[in-house]
Amino acid sequence: MAQLTCDDLTLGYEGKEILSGLSFSVNQGDYLCIVGENGSGKSTLMKTILGLHSPMKGKIITGEGLSQTEIGYLPQQTLVQKDFPASVREIVISGFQGKCGIRPFYTKAEKREALENMKKMRIDDLQKRCYRELSGGQQQRVLLARALCATKKMLLLDEPVAGLDPKVTAEMYSLINGLHKEGITIIMISHDIEAAMRYATHILHIGGDAFFGTKEEFKRGMFLNDRSLINGGERRG
């Protein structure tokens, strides 16, 4: 059984349909990049998978022992979130809140795991620093460490390199790829087709010409004939 299946989804908000008839499945260990025009429903799809939105039609099914509370999420940041006055350690360990229930404290095991995730993201030396004092790349690594505290199974990443310079972007992609090699399923919204071709196992293109398949199938398909998809990122609409 697939780890995640989206079956004939229709998505939208405030009664407005933005995406319909979407079906695809993700197996454990896949690396799926979601691409498409602005406003095509990529972020709405991700929030629906997380249970933050309800589909207008269709259903989302989890398998392989995955529950919605075991999906880690790295959203796009707002300016208010970037200015959040908390320490790096406080933000990272808050990733366990979904597992705490009514328990008002973190266990020793959770504290150890939070430290391990900070080490994995190379930010353990920043754990006492205030989050809002960090660079954009450091903040993204903090949020990725926080997402790891929520899951060892699946990560949903909404444009995790947006606004980062090329060097920091490459470092972020390398960290994400390392997590994928450890067996974590990655679902990532991206505007970077070249990176998707380098790292992903599967591509989902939504909006206009829909496509779901392996990156090899994507390369062989009609999208290779659209140079704007290969050079300079996705088409803008």
CSV table of N, CA, C and O in Angstrom, one decimal, residues 119-194:
chain,number,residue,atom,x,y,z
A,119,LYS,N,22.0,19.0,15.4
A,119,LYS,CA,23.3,18.6,14.9
A,119,LYS,C,23.2,18.2,13.5
A,119,LYS,O,24.1,18.5,12.7
A,120,LYS,N,22.2,17.5,13.1
A,120,LYS,CA,22.0,17.0,11.7
A,120,LYS,C,21.9,18.2,10.8
A,120,LYS,O,22.4,18.1,9.7
A,121,MET,N,21.2,19.3,11.3
A,121,MET,CA,21.1,20.5,10.4
A,121,MET,C,22.2,21.5,10.7
A,121,MET,O,22.2,22.6,10.1
A,122,ARG,N,23.2,21.1,11.4
A,122,ARG,CA,24.4,21.9,11.7
A,122,ARG,C,24.1,23.3,12.3
A,122,ARG,O,24.6,24.3,12.0
A,123,ILE,N,23.2,23.2,13.3
A,123,ILE,CA,22.8,24.5,14.0
A,123,ILE,C,22.9,24.3,15.5
A,123,ILE,O,22.4,25.1,16.3
A,124,ASP,N,23.5,23.2,16.0
A,124,ASP,CA,23.6,23.0,17.4
A,124,ASP,C,24.3,24.0,18.2
A,124,ASP,O,24.1,24.3,19.3
A,125,ASP,N,25.3,24.7,17.4
A,125,ASP,CA,26.0,25.8,18.0
A,125,ASP,C,25.2,27.1,18.1
A,125,ASP,O,25.6,28.1,18.7
A,126,LEU,N,24.0,27.1,17.5
A,126,LEU,CA,23.1,28.2,17.5
A,126,LEU,C,22.0,28.1,18.5
A,126,LEU,O,21.1,29.0,18.5
A,127,GLN,N,21.9,27.0,19.2
A,127,GLN,CA,20.7,26.7,19.9
A,127,GLN,C,20.2,27.7,21.0
A,127,GLN,O,19.0,27.8,21.3
A,128,LYS,N,21.1,28.5,21.5
A,128,LYS,CA,20.8,29.6,22.4
A,128,LYS,C,20.5,30.9,21.8
A,128,LYS,O,20.1,31.8,22.5
A,129,ARG,N,20.8,31.0,20.5
A,129,ARG,CA,20.6,32.2,19.8
A,129,ARG,C,19.1,32.5,19.6
A,129,ARG,O,18.3,31.6,19.5
A,130,CYS,N,18.8,33.8,19.4
A,130,CYS,CA,17.4,34.2,19.1
A,130,CYS,C,17.1,34.0,17.6
A,130,CYS,O,17.9,34.4,16.8
A,131,TYR,N,16.0,33.3,17.4
A,131,TYR,CA,15.7,33.0,16.0
A,131,TYR,C,15.7,34.2,15.0
A,131,TYR,O,16.2,34.1,13.9
A,132,ARG,N,15.1,35.3,15.5
A,132,ARG,CA,15.0,36.4,14.6
A,132,ARG,C,16.3,37.1,14.2
A,132,ARG,O,16.4,37.9,13.3
A,133,GLU,N,17.4,36.7,14.9
A,133,GLU,CA,18.7,37.3,14.7
A,133,GLU,C,19.5,36.4,13.6
A,133,GLU,O,20.6,36.8,13.2
A,134,LEU,N,18.9,35.3,13.2
A,134,LEU,CA,19.6,34.4,12.2
A,134,LEU,C,19.4,34.9,10.8
A,134,LEU,O,18.5,35.6,10.4
A,135,SER,N,20.3,34.4,9.9
A,135,SER,CA,20.1,34.6,8.5
A,135,SER,C,19.0,33.7,8.0
A,135,SER,O,18.5,32.8,8.6
A,136,GLY,N,18.6,34.0,6.7
A,136,GLY,CA,17.5,33.3,6.2
A,136,GLY,C,17.8,31.8,6.0
A,136,GLY,O,16.9,30.9,6.3
A,137,GLY,N,19.0,31.4,5.6
A,137,GLY,CA,19.4,30.0,5.5
A,137,GLY,C,19.4,29.3,6.9
A,137,GLY,O,19.0,28.2,7.0
A,138,GLN,N,19.9,30.0,7.9
A,138,GLN,CA,19.9,29.4,9.2
A,138,GLN,C,18.5,29.2,9.8
A,138,GLN,O,18.2,28.2,10.4
A,139,GLN,N,17.6,30.2,9.5
A,139,GLN,CA,16.2,30.0,9.9
A,139,GLN,C,15.6,28.8,9.2
A,139,GLN,O,14.8,28.1,9.9
A,140,GLN,N,15.9,28.6,8.0
A,140,GLN,CA,15.3,27.4,7.3
A,140,GLN,C,15.8,26.1,7.9
A,140,GLN,O,15.0,25.2,8.0
A,141,ARG,N,17.0,26.1,8.3
A,141,ARG,CA,17.6,24.9,8.9
A,141,ARG,C,17.0,24.6,10.3
A,141,ARG,O,16.7,23.5,10.7
A,142,VAL,N,16.7,25.7,11.0
A,142,VAL,CA,16.0,25.6,12.3
A,142,VAL,C,14.6,25.0,12.0
A,142,VAL,O,14.2,24.1,12.7
A,143,LEU,N,13.9,25.5,11.0
A,143,LEU,CA,12.5,25.0,10.8
A,143,LEU,C,12.5,23.6,10.3
A,143,LEU,O,11.6,22.8,10.5
A,144,LEU,N,13.6,23.2,9.5
A,144,LEU,CA,13.7,21.8,9.1
A,144,LEU,C,14.0,20.9,10.3
A,144,LEU,O,13.4,19.8,10.3
A,145,ALA,N,14.8,21.3,11.2
A,145,ALA,CA,15.1,20.5,12.4
A,145,ALA,C,13.8,20.4,13.2
A,145,ALA,O,13.5,19.3,13.8
A,146,ARG,N,13.0,21.4,13.3
A,146,ARG,CA,11.7,21.4,14.0
A,146,ARG,C,10.8,20.3,13.3
A,146,ARG,O,10.1,19.5,14.0
A,147,ALA,N,10.7,20.4,12.0
A,147,ALA,CA,9.9,19.4,11.2
A,147,ALA,C,10.4,18.0,11.5
A,147,ALA,O,9.5,17.1,11.6
A,148,LEU,N,11.7,17.8,11.6
A,148,LEU,CA,12.2,16.4,11.9
A,148,LEU,C,11.8,15.9,13.3
A,148,LEU,O,11.7,14.7,13.5
A,149,CYS,N,11.5,16.8,14.2
A,149,CYS,CA,11.0,16.4,15.5
A,149,CYS,C,9.6,15.9,15.4
A,149,CYS,O,9.2,15.1,16.3
A,150,ALA,N,8.9,16.2,14.4
A,150,ALA,CA,7.5,15.8,14.2
A,150,ALA,C,7.5,14.4,13.5
A,150,ALA,O,6.4,13.7,13.6
A,151,THR,N,8.5,14.0,12.8
A,151,THR,CA,8.4,12.8,12.0
A,151,THR,C,9.8,12.2,11.7
A,151,THR,O,10.8,12.9,11.7
A,152,LYS,N,9.7,10.9,11.5
A,152,LYS,CA,10.9,10.2,10.8
A,152,LYS,C,10.4,9.5,9.5
A,152,LYS,O,11.1,8.7,9.0
A,153,LYS,N,9.2,9.9,9.1
A,153,LYS,CA,8.6,9.3,7.9
A,153,LYS,C,8.4,10.1,6.7
A,153,LYS,O,8.7,9.7,5.6
A,154,MET,N,7.8,11.3,6.9
A,154,MET,CA,7.5,12.1,5.7
A,154,MET,C,7.6,13.6,6.0
A,154,MET,O,7.2,14.1,7.1
A,155,LEU,N,8.3,14.3,5.1
A,155,LEU,CA,8.4,15.8,5.2
A,155,LEU,C,7.7,16.5,4.0
A,155,LEU,O,7.9,16.1,2.9
A,156,LEU,N,6.9,17.5,4.3
A,156,LEU,CA,6.3,18.4,3.3
A,156,LEU,C,7.0,19.7,3.4
A,156,LEU,O,7.0,20.4,4.4
A,157,LEU,N,7.6,20.1,2.3
A,157,LEU,CA,8.4,21.3,2.2
A,157,LEU,C,7.8,22.3,1.2
A,157,LEU,O,7.8,21.9,0.0
A,158,ASP,N,7.4,23.5,1.6
A,158,ASP,CA,6.8,24.4,0.7
A,158,ASP,C,7.9,25.5,0.3
A,158,ASP,O,8.2,26.4,1.0
A,159,GLU,N,8.5,25.3,-0.9
A,159,GLU,CA,9.5,26.2,-1.4
A,159,GLU,C,10.6,26.5,-0.4
A,159,GLU,O,10.8,27.6,0.0
A,160,PRO,N,11.3,25.5,0.1
A,160,PRO,CA,12.3,25.7,1.2
A,160,PRO,C,13.5,26.5,0.9
A,160,PRO,O,14.2,26.9,1.8
A,161,VAL,N,13.8,26.8,-0.4
A,161,VAL,CA,14.9,27.6,-0.7
A,161,VAL,C,14.6,29.0,-1.2
A,161,VAL,O,15.4,29.7,-1.7
A,162,ALA,N,13.3,29.4,-1.1
A,162,ALA,CA,12.8,30.7,-1.6
A,162,ALA,C,13.6,31.8,-0.9
A,162,ALA,O,13.7,31.8,0.3
A,163,GLY,N,14.2,32.7,-1.7
A,163,GLY,CA,14.9,33.9,-1.2
A,163,GLY,C,16.3,33.6,-0.7
A,163,GLY,O,16.9,34.5,-0.2
A,164,LEU,N,16.8,32.4,-0.8
A,164,LEU,CA,18.1,32.1,-0.4
A,164,LEU,C,19.1,32.3,-1.6
A,164,LEU,O,18.8,32.1,-2.7
A,165,ASP,N,20.4,32.6,-1.2
A,165,ASP,CA,21.4,32.8,-2.3
A,165,ASP,C,21.8,31.4,-2.8
A,165,ASP,O,21.6,30.4,-2.2
A,166,PRO,N,22.5,31.4,-3.9
A,166,PRO,CA,22.9,30.1,-4.5
A,166,PRO,C,23.7,29.2,-3.6
A,166,PRO,O,23.4,28.0,-3.6
A,167,LYS,N,24.6,29.7,-2.9
A,167,LYS,CA,25.4,28.8,-2.0
A,167,LYS,C,24.6,28.2,-0.9
A,167,LYS,O,24.6,27.0,-0.7
A,168,VAL,N,23.7,29.0,-0.3
A,168,VAL,CA,22.9,28.5,0.8
A,168,VAL,C,21.8,27.6,0.2
A,168,VAL,O,21.4,26.6,0.8
A,169,THR,N,21.3,27.9,-1.0
A,169,THR,CA,20.4,27.0,-1.7
A,169,THR,C,20.9,25.6,-1.9
A,169,THR,O,20.3,24.6,-1.6
A,170,ALA,N,22.2,25.6,-2.4
A,170,ALA,CA,22.8,24.3,-2.6
A,170,ALA,C,23.0,23.5,-1.3
A,170,ALA,O,22.8,22.3,-1.2
A,171,GLU,N,23.3,24.2,-0.2
A,171,GLU,CA,23.5,23.6,1.1
A,171,GLU,C,22.2,23.0,1.6
A,171,GLU,O,22.1,21.9,2.1
A,172,MET,N,21.1,23.8,1.4
A,172,MET,CA,19.7,23.3,1.8
A,172,MET,C,19.3,22.1,1.0
A,172,MET,O,18.8,21.1,1.6
A,173,TYR,N,19.5,22.1,-0.3
A,173,TYR,CA,19.2,20.9,-1.1
A,173,TYR,C,20.0,19.7,-0.7
A,173,TYR,O,19.5,18.6,-0.7
A,174,SER,N,21.3,19.9,-0.3
A,174,SER,CA,22.1,18.8,0.1
A,174,SER,C,21.6,18.2,1.4
A,174,SER,O,21.5,17.0,1.6
A,175,LEU,N,21.1,19.0,2.3
A,175,LEU,CA,20.6,18.6,3.6
A,175,LEU,C,19.3,17.8,3.4
A,175,LEU,O,19.1,16.7,4.0
A,176,ILE,N,18.4,18.3,2.5
A,176,ILE,CA,17.2,17.6,2.2
A,176,ILE,C,17.5,16.3,1.5
A,176,ILE,O,16.8,15.2,1.9
A,177,ASN,N,18.4,16.2,0.6
A,177,ASN,CA,18.7,15.0,-0.1
A,177,ASN,C,19.3,14.0,0.9
A,177,ASN,O,19.1,12.8,0.8
A,178,GLY,N,20.1,14.5,1.9
A,178,GLY,CA,20.6,13.5,2.9
A,178,GLY,C,19.5,12.9,3.7
A,178,GLY,O,19.6,11.7,4.0
A,179,LEU,N,18.5,13.7,4.0
A,179,LEU,CA,17.3,13.1,4.8
A,179,LEU,C,16.6,12.1,3.9
A,179,LEU,O,16.2,11.0,4.4
A,180,HIS,N,16.5,12.4,2.6
A,180,HIS,CA,15.8,11.4,1.7
A,180,HIS,C,16.6,10.1,1.7
A,180,HIS,O,16.1,9.0,1.7
A,181,LYS,N,18.0,10.2,1.6
A,181,LYS,CA,18.8,9.0,1.6
A,181,LYS,C,18.7,8.2,2.9
A,181,LYS,O,18.9,7.0,2.9
A,182,GLU,N,18.3,8.8,4.0
A,182,GLU,CA,18.0,8.1,5.2
A,182,GLU,C,16.7,7.4,5.2
A,182,GLU,O,16.4,6.7,6.2
A,183,GLY,N,15.9,7.6,4.2
A,183,GLY,CA,14.6,6.9,4.1
A,183,GLY,C,13.4,7.7,4.3
A,183,GLY,O,12.3,7.2,4.3
A,184,ILE,N,13.5,9.0,4.6
A,184,ILE,CA,12.4,9.9,4.8
A,184,ILE,C,11.8,10.3,3.4
A,184,ILE,O,12.5,10.6,2.5
A,185,THR,N,10.5,10.1,3.3
A,185,THR,CA,9.7,10.5,2.1
A,185,THR,C,9.7,12.1,2.1
A,185,THR,O,9.4,12.7,3.0
A,186,ILE,N,10.0,12.6,0.9
A,186,ILE,CA,10.0,14.1,0.7
A,186,ILE,C,9.0,14.4,-0.3
A,186,ILE,O,8.9,13.9,-1.4
A,187,ILE,N,8.1,15.4,0.1
A,187,ILE,CA,7.2,16.0,-0.9
A,187,ILE,C,7.5,17.5,-0.8
A,187,ILE,O,7.3,18.2,0.2
A,188,MET,N,8.0,18.1,-2.0
A,188,MET,CA,8.4,19.5,-2.0
A,188,MET,C,7.9,20.3,-3.1
A,188,MET,O,7.9,19.8,-4.3
A,189,ILE,N,7.3,21.4,-2.8
A,189,ILE,CA,6.9,22.4,-3.8
A,189,ILE,C,8.1,23.1,-4.2
A,189,ILE,O,8.9,23.6,-3.4
A,190,SER,N,8.3,23.2,-5.5
A,190,SER,CA,9.5,23.9,-6.0
A,190,SER,C,9.3,24.7,-7.3
A,190,SER,O,8.5,24.3,-8.1
A,191,HIS,N,10.0,25.8,-7.5
A,191,HIS,CA,10.0,26.5,-8.7
A,191,HIS,C,11.3,26.2,-9.5
A,191,HIS,O,11.5,26.7,-10.6
A,192,ASP,N,12.1,25.3,-9.0
A,192,ASP,CA,13.4,25.0,-9.5
A,192,ASP,C,13.4,23.7,-10.3
A,192,ASP,O,13.6,22.6,-9.7
A,193,ILE,N,13.1,23.7,-11.6
A,193,ILE,CA,13.0,22.5,-12.3
A,193,ILE,C,14.3,21.8,-12.4
A,193,ILE,O,14.4,20.5,-12.4
A,194,GLU,N,15.4,22.5,-12.5
A,194,GLU,CA,16.7,21.8,-12.6
A,194,GLU,C,17.0,21.0,-11.3
A,194,GLU,O,17.5,19.9,-11.4
